[in-house]
Amino acid sequence: GAGVSQSPSNKVTEKGKDVELRCDPISGHTALYWYRQRLGQGLEFLIYFQGNSAPDKSGLPSDRFSAERTGESVSTLTIQRTQQEDSAVYLCASSLSSIFGNTIYFGEGSWLTVV
Amino acid sequence: AQSVTQPDIHITVSEGASLELRCNYSYGATPYLFWYVQSPGQGLQLLLKYFSGDTLVQGIKGFEAEFKRSQSSFNLRKPSVHWSDAAEYFCAVAKQGAQKLVFGQGTRLTINP
């Protein structure tokens, strides 16, 4: 597609359940980012993938959060045993190589509500 | 640690008026600086970025920003706003050599007709 695609766009889940959020980056983009945006707040960095390099996981808030990416394609963010504080918009972004000299393109996000 | 402060949570201006959105950062060296806009139902869009060189940067949609090292600021300006500029605006910084952006909390812009 023309842009970064995320699914589902909305997800309501019960506390304690696991959720998977999917991101399809723009074709050819080697860099992929996940961010979290809580209501009324800025974006928090979660994880960064660059090609086949080891991902930068320094922003993952707990071991309940994990993400995978196969090559330079789809990425999945998994949240295990969801808690109410996980409610947020999860934004995926991609760029050609890195932010330096290349524009980062964001998806519209996956709205997660934990009840 | 790096931090970004957007002092104004919400700003209201009249259509046609000038606009300045403030952004201050805390970091020892000059970081890379960005402004993004988030419109309802849409993803974040890059307005402009500063890496080095001329401290006045021109962006899309008639926006510009000025980097002031002495004030650790990167304020966004537009001489005459349009109703379509109503959105949330985020300032972001990245440490040179790092790949992750640190975002401010955002400023919500409302335009009065």
Coordinates of N, CA and C in Angstrom, one line a residue:
Chain A
G1 N 0.8 -1.2 0.0 CA 0.0 0.0 0.0 C 0.9 1.3 0.0
A2 N 0.2 2.4 0.0 CA 0.9 3.7 -0.2 C 1.5 4.1 1.2
G3 N 0.9 3.7 2.3 CA 1.3 4.2 3.6 C 1.6 3.0 4.5
V4 N 1.9 3.4 5.8 CA 2.0 2.4 6.8 C 0.6 1.9 7.3
S5 N 0.4 0.6 7.2 CA -0.9 0.1 7.6 C -0.8 -0.6 8.9
Q6 N -1.8 -0.4 9.8 CA -1.8 -1.0 11.1 C -3.2 -1.7 11.3
S7 N -3.1 -2.8 11.9 CA -4.4 -3.5 12.3 C -4.3 -4.2 13.6
P8 N -5.4 -4.3 14.4 CA -6.6 -3.7 14.1 C -6.6 -2.2 14.3
S9 N -7.5 -1.5 13.8 CA -7.6 -0.1 14.1 C -8.1 0.2 15.5
N10 N -8.9 -0.7 16.0 CA -9.5 -0.6 17.4 C -9.6 -2.0 18.0
K11 N -9.2 -2.1 19.2 CA -9.3 -3.3 19.9 C -9.7 -3.1 21.4
V12 N -10.7 -3.8 21.8 CA -11.1 -3.8 23.2 C -10.9 -5.2 23.7
T13 N -10.1 -5.2 24.8 CA -9.8 -6.5 25.4 C -10.0 -6.5 26.9
E14 N -10.2 -7.7 27.4 CA -10.3 -7.8 28.9 C -8.9 -7.9 29.5
K15 N -8.9 -7.3 30.7 CA -7.7 -7.4 31.5 C -7.2 -8.8 31.6
G16 N -5.9 -9.0 31.4 CA -5.3 -10.3 31.5 C -5.2 -11.1 30.2
K17 N -5.9 -10.6 29.2 CA -5.8 -11.3 27.9 C -4.5 -10.8 27.1
D18 N -4.1 -11.6 26.2 CA -3.0 -11.2 25.3 C -3.5 -10.5 24.0
V19 N -2.8 -9.6 23.5 CA -3.2 -8.9 22.2 C -2.0 -8.9 21.3
E20 N -2.3 -8.9 20.0 CA -1.3 -8.8 19.0 C -1.7 -7.6 18.1
L21 N -0.8 -6.7 17.8 CA -1.0 -5.6 16.9 C 0.0 -5.7 15.7
R22 N -0.6 -5.5 14.6 CA 0.2 -5.7 13.3 C 0.6 -4.4 12.6
C23 N 1.7 -4.4 12.0 CA 2.2 -3.2 11.2 C 2.7 -3.7 9.9
D24 N 2.2 -3.1 8.8 CA 2.8 -3.3 7.5 C 3.5 -2.0 7.1
P25 N 4.8 -2.0 7.0 CA 5.5 -0.8 6.7 C 5.4 -0.5 5.2
I26 N 5.8 0.6 4.8 CA 5.9 1.0 3.4 C 6.9 0.1 2.7
S27 N 6.6 -0.5 1.6 CA 7.5 -1.4 0.9 C 8.9 -0.7 0.6
G28 N 9.9 -1.5 1.0 CA 11.3 -1.0 0.8 C 11.8 -0.3 2.0
H29 N 11.0 0.0 3.0 CA 11.5 0.7 4.2 C 12.2 -0.3 5.1
T30 N 13.4 -0.1 5.4 CA 14.2 -1.0 6.3 C 14.0 -0.7 7.7
A31 N 13.7 0.5 8.1 CA 13.6 0.9 9.5 C 12.1 0.9 9.9
L32 N 11.8 0.4 11.1 CA 10.5 0.3 11.6 C 10.5 0.6 13.1
Y33 N 9.5 1.4 13.5 CA 9.4 1.9 14.9 C 8.1 1.6 15.4
W34 N 8.0 1.3 16.7 CA 6.7 1.3 17.5 C 6.8 2.3 18.6
Y35 N 5.7 3.1 18.7 CA 5.5 4.1 19.7 C 4.2 3.9 20.4
R36 N 4.1 4.3 21.6 CA 2.8 4.3 22.3 C 2.4 5.7 22.7
Q37 N 1.1 6.0 22.5 CA 0.6 7.3 22.9 C -0.6 7.2 23.8
R38 N -0.3 7.5 25.1 CA -1.4 7.5 26.0 C -2.3 8.8 25.8
L39 N -3.5 8.7 26.3 CA -4.4 9.9 26.1 C -3.9 11.2 26.6
G40 N -3.8 12.2 25.8 CA -3.4 13.5 26.2 C -1.9 13.6 26.4
Q41 N -1.1 12.6 25.9 CA 0.3 12.6 26.1 C 1.1 12.5 24.8
G42 N 2.4 12.7 24.9 CA 3.2 12.6 23.7 C 3.5 11.1 23.4
L43 N 4.3 10.9 22.5 CA 4.6 9.5 22.1 C 5.8 9.0 22.9
E44 N 5.7 7.7 23.3 CA 6.8 7.1 24.0 C 7.4 6.0 23.0
F45 N 8.7 6.1 22.9 CA 9.4 5.1 22.0 C 9.3 3.7 22.7
L46 N 9.0 2.7 21.9 CA 9.0 1.3 22.4 C 10.1 0.5 21.8
I47 N 10.2 0.4 20.5 CA 11.2 -0.5 19.9 C 11.5 0.0 18.5
Y48 N 12.7 -0.3 18.0 CA 13.2 0.1 16.7 C 13.8 -1.1 16.0
F49 N 13.5 -1.4 14.8 CA 14.1 -2.4 13.9 C 14.8 -1.7 12.8
Q50 N 16.0 -2.2 12.4 CA 16.7 -1.7 11.3 C 17.3 -2.9 10.5
G51 N 16.6 -3.3 9.4 CA 17.1 -4.4 8.6 C 17.3 -5.6 9.4
N52 N 18.4 -6.3 9.3 CA 18.7 -7.5 10.0 C 19.5 -7.3 11.3
S53 N 19.6 -6.0 11.7 CA 20.3 -5.8 13.0 C 19.5 -6.1 14.2
A54 N 20.2 -6.3 15.3 CA 19.4 -6.5 16.5 C 18.6 -5.3 16.9
P55 N 17.3 -5.5 17.2 CA 16.4 -4.4 17.5 C 16.8 -3.7 18.8
D56 N 16.5 -2.4 18.8 CA 16.6 -1.6 20.0 C 15.3 -1.7 20.8
K57 N 15.4 -2.4 21.9 CA 14.2 -2.7 22.7 C 14.1 -1.9 23.9
S58 N 15.0 -0.8 24.0 CA 15.1 -0.1 25.2 C 13.9 0.6 25.7
G59 N 12.9 0.8 24.9 CA 11.7 1.5 25.3 C 10.6 0.6 25.8
L60 N 10.7 -0.7 25.6 CA 9.6 -1.6 26.1 C 9.4 -1.5 27.6
P61 N 8.2 -1.2 28.0 CA 8.0 -0.9 29.4 C 8.1 -2.1 30.4
S62 N 7.9 -3.3 29.9 CA 8.0 -4.4 30.8 C 8.1 -5.7 29.9
D63 N 8.4 -6.8 30.6 CA 8.6 -8.1 29.8 C 7.3 -8.6 29.3
R64 N 6.2 -7.9 29.6 CA 4.9 -8.3 28.9 C 4.8 -7.9 27.5
F65 N 5.7 -7.0 27.1 CA 5.7 -6.4 25.8 C 6.8 -7.1 25.0
S66 N 6.5 -7.4 23.8 CA 7.5 -8.0 22.8 C 7.1 -7.6 21.4
A67 N 8.1 -7.6 20.5 CA 7.8 -7.3 19.1 C 8.7 -8.2 18.3
E68 N 8.2 -8.5 17.1 CA 9.0 -9.2 16.1 C 8.9 -8.6 14.8
R69 N 9.9 -8.8 14.0 CA 9.8 -8.4 12.6 C 10.6 -9.4 11.7
T70 N 10.0 -9.8 10.7 CA 10.6 -10.8 9.8 C 11.2 -10.0 8.6
G71 N 12.5 -10.0 8.6 CA 13.2 -9.3 7.5 C 12.8 -7.8 7.5
E72 N 12.4 -7.4 6.3 CA 12.0 -6.0 6.2 C 10.6 -5.9 5.9
S73 N 9.8 -6.8 6.5 CA 8.3 -6.8 6.3 C 7.6 -6.5 7.5
V74 N 6.5 -7.3 7.7 CA 5.5 -7.0 8.7 C 6.2 -7.2 10.1
S75 N 5.6 -6.3 11.0 CA 6.0 -6.4 12.4 C 4.8 -6.7 13.3
T76 N 5.0 -7.4 14.4 CA 3.9 -7.7 15.3 C 4.3 -7.3 16.7
L77 N 3.5 -6.5 17.3 CA 3.7 -6.1 18.7 C 2.8 -6.9 19.6
T78 N 3.3 -7.6 20.6 CA 2.5 -8.5 21.4 C 2.5 -7.9 22.8
I79 N 1.3 -7.8 23.4 CA 1.2 -7.5 24.8 C 0.6 -8.6 25.6
Q80 N 1.3 -9.2 26.5 CA 0.7 -10.3 27.3 C 0.1 -9.8 28.6
R81 N -0.9 -10.6 29.0 CA -1.6 -10.3 30.3 C -1.8 -8.8 30.4
T82 N -2.6 -8.3 29.5 CA -2.8 -6.8 29.4 C -3.4 -6.3 30.7
Q83 N -3.0 -5.0 31.0 CA -3.4 -4.3 32.2 C -4.1 -3.0 31.7
Q84 N -4.8 -2.4 32.6 CA -5.6 -1.2 32.2 C -4.6 -0.1 31.7
E85 N -3.5 0.0 32.4 CA -2.5 1.1 32.0 C -1.9 0.9 30.6
D86 N -2.2 -0.3 30.0 CA -1.8 -0.5 28.6 C -2.7 0.2 27.6
S87 N -3.8 0.7 28.0 CA -4.7 1.3 27.1 C -4.0 2.6 26.5
A88 N -4.0 2.6 25.2 CA -3.3 3.7 24.5 C -3.5 3.4 23.0
V89 N -2.9 4.4 22.3 CA -2.8 4.2 20.8 C -1.4 3.7 20.6
Y90 N -1.2 2.6 19.8 CA 0.1 2.1 19.5 C 0.3 2.5 18.0
L91 N 1.4 3.3 17.8 CA 1.7 3.8 16.5 C 2.9 3.1 15.9
C92 N 2.8 2.7 14.7 CA 4.0 2.2 14.0 C 4.4 3.2 12.9
A93 N 5.7 3.2 12.7 CA 6.3 4.1 11.7 C 7.4 3.4 10.9
S94 N 7.7 3.8 9.7 CA 8.8 3.3 9.0 C 9.5 4.3 8.2
S95 N 10.7 4.1 7.8 CA 11.5 5.0 7.0 C 12.5 4.2 6.1
L96 N 13.0 4.8 5.1 CA 13.9 4.1 4.2 C 15.1 3.5 4.9
S97 N 15.8 4.3 5.7 CA 16.9 3.6 6.4 C 16.9 4.1 7.9
S98 N 17.1 5.4 8.1 CA 17.1 5.9 9.4 C 16.4 7.3 9.4
I99 N 16.2 7.9 10.5 CA 15.5 9.2 10.6 C 16.4 10.3 10.0
F100 N 17.7 10.0 9.8 CA 18.6 11.1 9.4 C 18.6 11.1 7.9
G101 N 18.0 12.2 7.4 CA 17.9 12.3 5.9 C 16.7 11.6 5.3
N102 N 16.0 10.8 6.1 CA 14.8 10.2 5.6 C 13.6 10.5 6.5
T103 N 12.5 10.7 5.8 CA 11.3 11.0 6.6 C 10.7 9.7 7.2
I104 N 10.3 9.8 8.4 CA 9.6 8.7 9.1 C 8.1 8.9 8.8
Y105 N 7.5 7.8 8.3 CA 6.0 7.8 8.0 C 5.3 7.0 9.1
F106 N 4.3 7.6 9.7 CA 3.5 7.0 10.7 C 2.2 6.4 10.2
G107 N 1.8 5.3 10.8 CA 0.5 4.8 10.5 C -0.5 5.5 11.4
E108 N -1.8 5.1 11.2 CA -2.9 5.8 11.9 C -3.0 5.2 13.3
G109 N -2.4 4.1 13.6 CA -2.4 3.6 15.0 C -3.4 2.6 15.2
S110 N -3.2 1.8 16.3 CA -4.1 0.8 16.8 C -4.6 1.3 18.2
W111 N -5.9 1.6 18.3 CA -6.4 2.0 19.6 C -6.7 0.8 20.4
L112 N -6.0 0.7 21.6 CA -6.2 -0.5 22.5 C -6.9 0.0 23.7
T113 N -8.0 -0.6 24.1 CA -8.7 -0.3 25.3 C -8.7 -1.6 26.1
V114 N -8.2 -1.6 27.4 CA -8.2 -2.7 28.2 C -9.3 -2.5 29.3
V115 N -10.3 -3.4 29.4 CA -11.4 -3.1 30.3 C -11.3 -4.2 31.4
Chain B
A1 N 19.1 12.5 30.6 CA 18.3 12.1 29.6 C 17.7 13.3 28.8
Q2 N 17.4 13.0 27.6 CA 16.8 14.1 26.8 C 15.4 14.3 27.2
S3 N 14.9 15.5 27.1 CA 13.5 15.8 27.4 C 13.1 16.9 26.4
V4 N 11.8 16.9 26.2 CA 11.2 18.0 25.3 C 10.0 18.6 26.0
T5 N 10.0 19.9 26.1 CA 8.9 20.6 26.8 C 8.1 21.4 25.8
Q6 N 6.8 21.2 25.7 CA 5.9 22.1 25.0 C 5.0 22.8 26.1
P7 N 5.3 24.0 26.4 CA 4.7 24.6 27.6 C 3.2 24.8 27.4
D8 N 2.7 24.9 26.2 CA 1.3 25.2 25.9 C 0.6 24.0 25.6
I9 N -0.4 23.6 26.4 CA -1.1 22.4 26.1 C -2.2 22.6 25.1
H10 N -2.8 23.8 25.1 CA -3.8 24.2 24.2 C -3.7 25.7 23.8
I11 N -3.8 25.9 22.6 CA -3.7 27.3 22.1 C -4.9 27.5 21.1
T12 N -5.5 28.7 21.3 CA -6.6 29.1 20.4 C -6.2 30.4 19.7
V13 N -6.3 30.4 18.3 CA -6.1 31.6 17.6 C -7.2 31.8 16.5
S14 N -7.3 33.0 16.1 CA -8.3 33.3 15.1 C -7.7 33.0 13.7
E15 N -8.6 32.6 12.8 CA -8.2 32.3 11.4 C -7.5 33.6 10.8
G16 N -6.4 33.4 10.2 CA -5.7 34.6 9.6 C -4.7 35.2 10.6
A17 N -4.7 34.8 11.8 CA -3.7 35.4 12.8 C -2.4 34.6 12.7
S18 N -1.4 35.2 13.3 CA -0.1 34.5 13.3 C -0.1 33.5 14.4
L19 N 0.9 32.5 14.3 CA 0.9 31.4 15.3 C 2.4 31.2 15.7
E20 N 2.6 30.9 17.0 CA 3.9 30.5 17.4 C 3.7 29.4 18.4
L21 N 4.2 28.2 18.2 CA 4.1 27.1 19.2 C 5.5 26.9 19.7
R22 N 5.6 26.8 21.1 CA 6.9 26.8 21.7 C 7.4 25.3 21.9
C23 N 8.7 25.2 21.8 CA 9.3 23.9 22.1 C 10.7 24.2 22.7
N24 N 11.0 23.6 23.9 CA 12.3 23.6 24.5 C 12.8 22.2 24.7
Y25 N 14.0 22.0 24.6 CA 14.6 20.7 24.8 C 15.7 20.8 25.8
S26 N 16.0 19.7 26.4 CA 17.1 19.5 27.3 C 18.0 18.5 26.9
Y27 N 19.2 18.9 26.4 CA 20.2 17.9 26.0 C 21.5 18.7 25.9
G28 N 22.6 18.0 26.2 CA 23.9 18.6 26.2 C 24.4 19.1 24.9
A29 N 24.2 18.4 23.9 CA 24.6 18.8 22.5 C 23.5 19.2 21.7
T30 N 23.7 19.6 20.5 CA 22.6 20.0 19.6 C 22.0 18.7 19.0
P31 N 20.8 18.5 19.3 CA 20.1 17.3 18.8 C 19.5 17.5 17.4
Y32 N 19.0 16.5 16.8 CA 18.2 16.7 15.6 C 16.8 17.1 16.1
L33 N 16.1 18.0 15.4 CA 14.8 18.5 15.9 C 13.8 18.4 14.8
F34 N 12.5 18.1 15.3 CA 11.4 17.8 14.3 C 10.2 18.5 14.9
W35 N 9.3 18.8 14.0 CA 7.9 19.1 14.3 C 7.0 18.2 13.5
Y36 N 6.0 17.6 14.2 CA 5.0 16.8 13.5 C 3.6 17.3 13.8
V37 N 2.7 17.0 12.9 CA 1.3 17.4 13.1 C 0.4 16.1 13.1
Q38 N -0.5 16.1 14.0 CA -1.5 15.0 14.0 C -2.9 15.5 13.9
S39 N -3.5 15.2 12.8 CA -4.9 15.7 12.6 C -5.8 14.5 13.0
P40 N -7.0 14.9 13.4 CA -8.0 13.9 13.8 C -8.1 12.8 12.7
G41 N -8.0 11.5 13.2 CA -8.2 10.4 12.3 C -7.1 10.2 11.3
Q42 N -6.0 10.9 11.5 CA -4.8 10.7 10.6 C -3.6 10.4 11.4
G43 N -2.6 9.9 10.7 CA -1.3 9.6 11.3 C -0.5 10.9 11.5
L44 N 0.6 10.8 12.2 CA 1.5 11.9 12.3 C 2.2 12.2 11.0
Q45 N 2.3 13.5 10.7 CA 2.9 14.0 9.5 C 4.0 14.9 9.8
L46 N 5.2 14.7 9.2 CA 6.3 15.6 9.4 C 6.1 16.9 8.8
L47 N 6.3 18.0 9.6 CA 6.2 19.3 9.0 C 7.5 19.9 8.6
L48 N 8.5 19.6 9.4 CA 9.9 20.1 9.1 C 10.9 19.5 10.1
K49 N 12.2 19.6 9.7 CA 13.2 19.0 10.6 C 14.5 19.9 10.5
Y50 N 15.3 19.8 11.5 CA 16.5 20.6 11.5 C 17.6 19.6 11.9
F51 N 18.7 19.5 11.1 CA 19.8 18.7 11.4 C 21.0 19.6 11.7
S52 N 21.3 20.6 10.8 CA 22.4 21.5 10.9 C 22.2 22.6 9.8
G53 N 23.1 23.6 9.9 CA 23.0 24.6 8.9 C 22.2 25.8 9.3
D54 N 21.5 26.3 8.3 CA 20.6 27.5 8.5 C 19.6 27.2 9.6
T55 N 19.6 28.1 10.6 CA 18.8 27.8 11.8 C 17.3 28.1 11.6
L56 N 16.9 28.7 10.4 CA 15.5 28.9 10.1 C 15.2 27.9 9.0
V57 N 14.2 27.0 9.4 CA 13.9 25.9 8.5 C 12.5 26.1 8.0
Q58 N 12.3 25.9 6.7 CA 11.0 26.0 6.1 C 10.4 24.6 6.0
G59 N 9.1 24.5 6.2 CA 8.5 23.2 6.1 C 7.3 23.2 5.2
I60 N 6.4 22.2 5.3 CA 5.3 22.1 4.5 C 4.1 23.0 5.1
K61 N 3.1 23.2 4.3 CA 1.9 23.9 4.7 C 2.2 25.4 5.2
G62 N 3.3 26.0 4.8 CA 3.6 27.3 5.2 C 4.2 27.5 6.6
F63 N 4.6 26.4 7.2 CA 5.2 26.5 8.5 C 6.7 26.7 8.4
E64 N 7.3 27.3 9.4 CA 8.7 27.4 9.6 C 9.1 27.3 11.1
A65 N 10.3 27.0 11.3 CA 10.8 26.9 12.7 C 12.2 27.4 12.8
E66 N 12.5 28.0 14.0 CA 13.8 28.6 14.2 C 14.5 27.9 15.3
F67 N 15.7 27.4 15.1 CA 16.5 26.8 16.1 C 17.3 27.9 16.8
K68 N 17.2 28.0 18.1 CA 18.0 29.0 18.9 C 18.8 28.2 19.9
R69 N 20.1 28.0 19.6 CA 20.9 27.2 20.5 C 21.0 27.8 21.9
S70 N 21.1 29.1 22.0 CA 21.2 29.8 23.3 C 20.0 29.6 24.2
Q71 N 18.9 29.4 23.6 CA 17.6 29.2 24.3 C 17.2 27.8 24.4
S72 N 17.9 26.9 23.7 CA 17.5 25.5 23.6 C 16.0 25.4 23.1
S73 N 15.8 26.2 22.1 CA 14.4 26.2 21.6 C 14.3 25.9 20.1
F74 N 13.1 25.5 19.7 CA 12.8 25.2 18.3 C 11.4 25.5 18.1
N75 N 11.0 26.8 18.1 CA 9.6 27.2 18.0 C 9.1 27.1 16.6
L76 N 7.9 26.7 16.5 CA 7.2 26.6 15.2 C 6.3 27.9 14.9
R77 N 6.4 28.4 13.7 CA 5.6 29.6 13.4 C 4.9 29.5 12.1
K78 N 3.8 30.2 12.0 CA 3.1 30.4 10.7 C 2.5 31.8 10.7
P79 N 2.7 32.5 9.6 CA 2.3 33.9 9.6 C 0.8 34.1 9.6
S80 N 0.0 33.2 9.0 CA -1.4 33.3 8.9 C -2.0 31.9 8.9
V81 N -2.7 31.6 10.0 CA -3.3 30.2 10.1 C -4.6 30.1 9.3
H82 N -4.9 28.8 8.9 CA -6.1 28.5 8.2 C -6.9 27.5 9.1
W83 N -8.2 27.4 8.9 CA -9.0 26.6 9.7 C -8.5 25.1 9.7
S84 N -7.9 24.7 8.5 CA -7.4 23.4 8.4 C -6.2 23.1 9.2
D85 N -5.6 24.1 9.8 CA -4.4 23.9 10.7 C -4.8 23.4 12.1
A86 N -6.0 23.4 12.4 CA -6.5 22.8 13.7 C -6.0 21.4 13.8
A87 N -5.2 21.1 14.8 CA -4.6 19.8 15.0 C -3.8 19.7 16.2
E88 N -3.2 18.6 16.5 CA -2.2 18.5 17.6 C -0.8 18.6 17.0
Y89 N 0.1 19.3 17.6 CA 1.4 19.5 17.1 C 2.4 19.0 18.1
F90 N 3.3 18.2 17.6 CA 4.4 17.6 18.5 C 5.8 18.0 18.0
C91 N 6.5 18.4 19.0 CA 8.0 18.7 18.8 C 8.7 17.4 19.2
A92 N 9.8 17.1 18.5 CA 10.5 15.9 18.9 C 12.0 16.1 18.7
V93 N 12.8 15.4 19.4 CA 14.3 15.5 19.3 C 14.8 14.1 19.2
A94 N 16.0 14.1 18.6 CA 16.8 12.8 18.5 C 18.2 13.1 18.8
K95 N 18.8 12.3 19.6 CA 20.3 12.5 19.8 C 21.0 12.1 18.5
Q96 N 22.0 12.9 18.2 CA 22.8 12.6 17.0 C 23.4 11.2 17.1
G97 N 23.1 10.4 16.1 CA 23.5 9.0 16.1 C 22.5 8.0 16.6
A98 N 21.5 8.5 17.3 CA 20.5 7.6 17.8 C 19.3 7.6 16.8
Q99 N 18.5 6.5 17.0 CA 17.4 6.3 16.1 C 16.0 6.6 16.6
K100 N 15.9 6.9 17.9 CA 14.6 7.1 18.5 C 14.3 8.5 18.7
L101 N 13.1 8.9 18.5 CA 12.6 10.3 18.7 C 12.0 10.4 20.1
V102 N 12.3 11.5 20.8 CA 11.7 11.8 22.0 C 10.7 12.9 21.8
F103 N 9.5 12.7 22.1 CA 8.4 13.6 21.8 C 8.0 14.5 23.0
G104 N 7.6 15.7 22.7 CA 6.9 16.5 23.7 C 5.5 16.0 23.9
Q105 N 4.8 16.6 24.8 CA 3.4 16.2 25.1 C 2.4 16.7 24.2
G106 N 2.8 17.6 23.3 CA 1.9 18.1 22.3 C 1.2 19.4 22.6
T107 N 0.9 20.2 21.6 CA 0.1 21.4 21.8 C -1.1 21.3 20.9
R108 N -2.3 21.4 21.4 CA -3.5 21.3 20.6 C -3.9 22.7 20.2
L109 N -4.0 22.8 18.9 CA -4.3 24.1 18.2 C -5.8 24.1 17.8
T110 N -6.5 25.1 18.3 CA -7.9 25.4 17.9 C -7.9 26.7 17.1
I111 N -8.7 26.7 16.0 CA -8.8 27.9 15.2 C -10.2 28.4 15.3
N112 N -10.3 29.7 15.7 CA -11.6 30.4 15.7 C -11.9 31.0 14.3
P113 N -13.2 30.8 13.9 CA -13.5 31.4 12.6 C -13.5 32.9 12.6

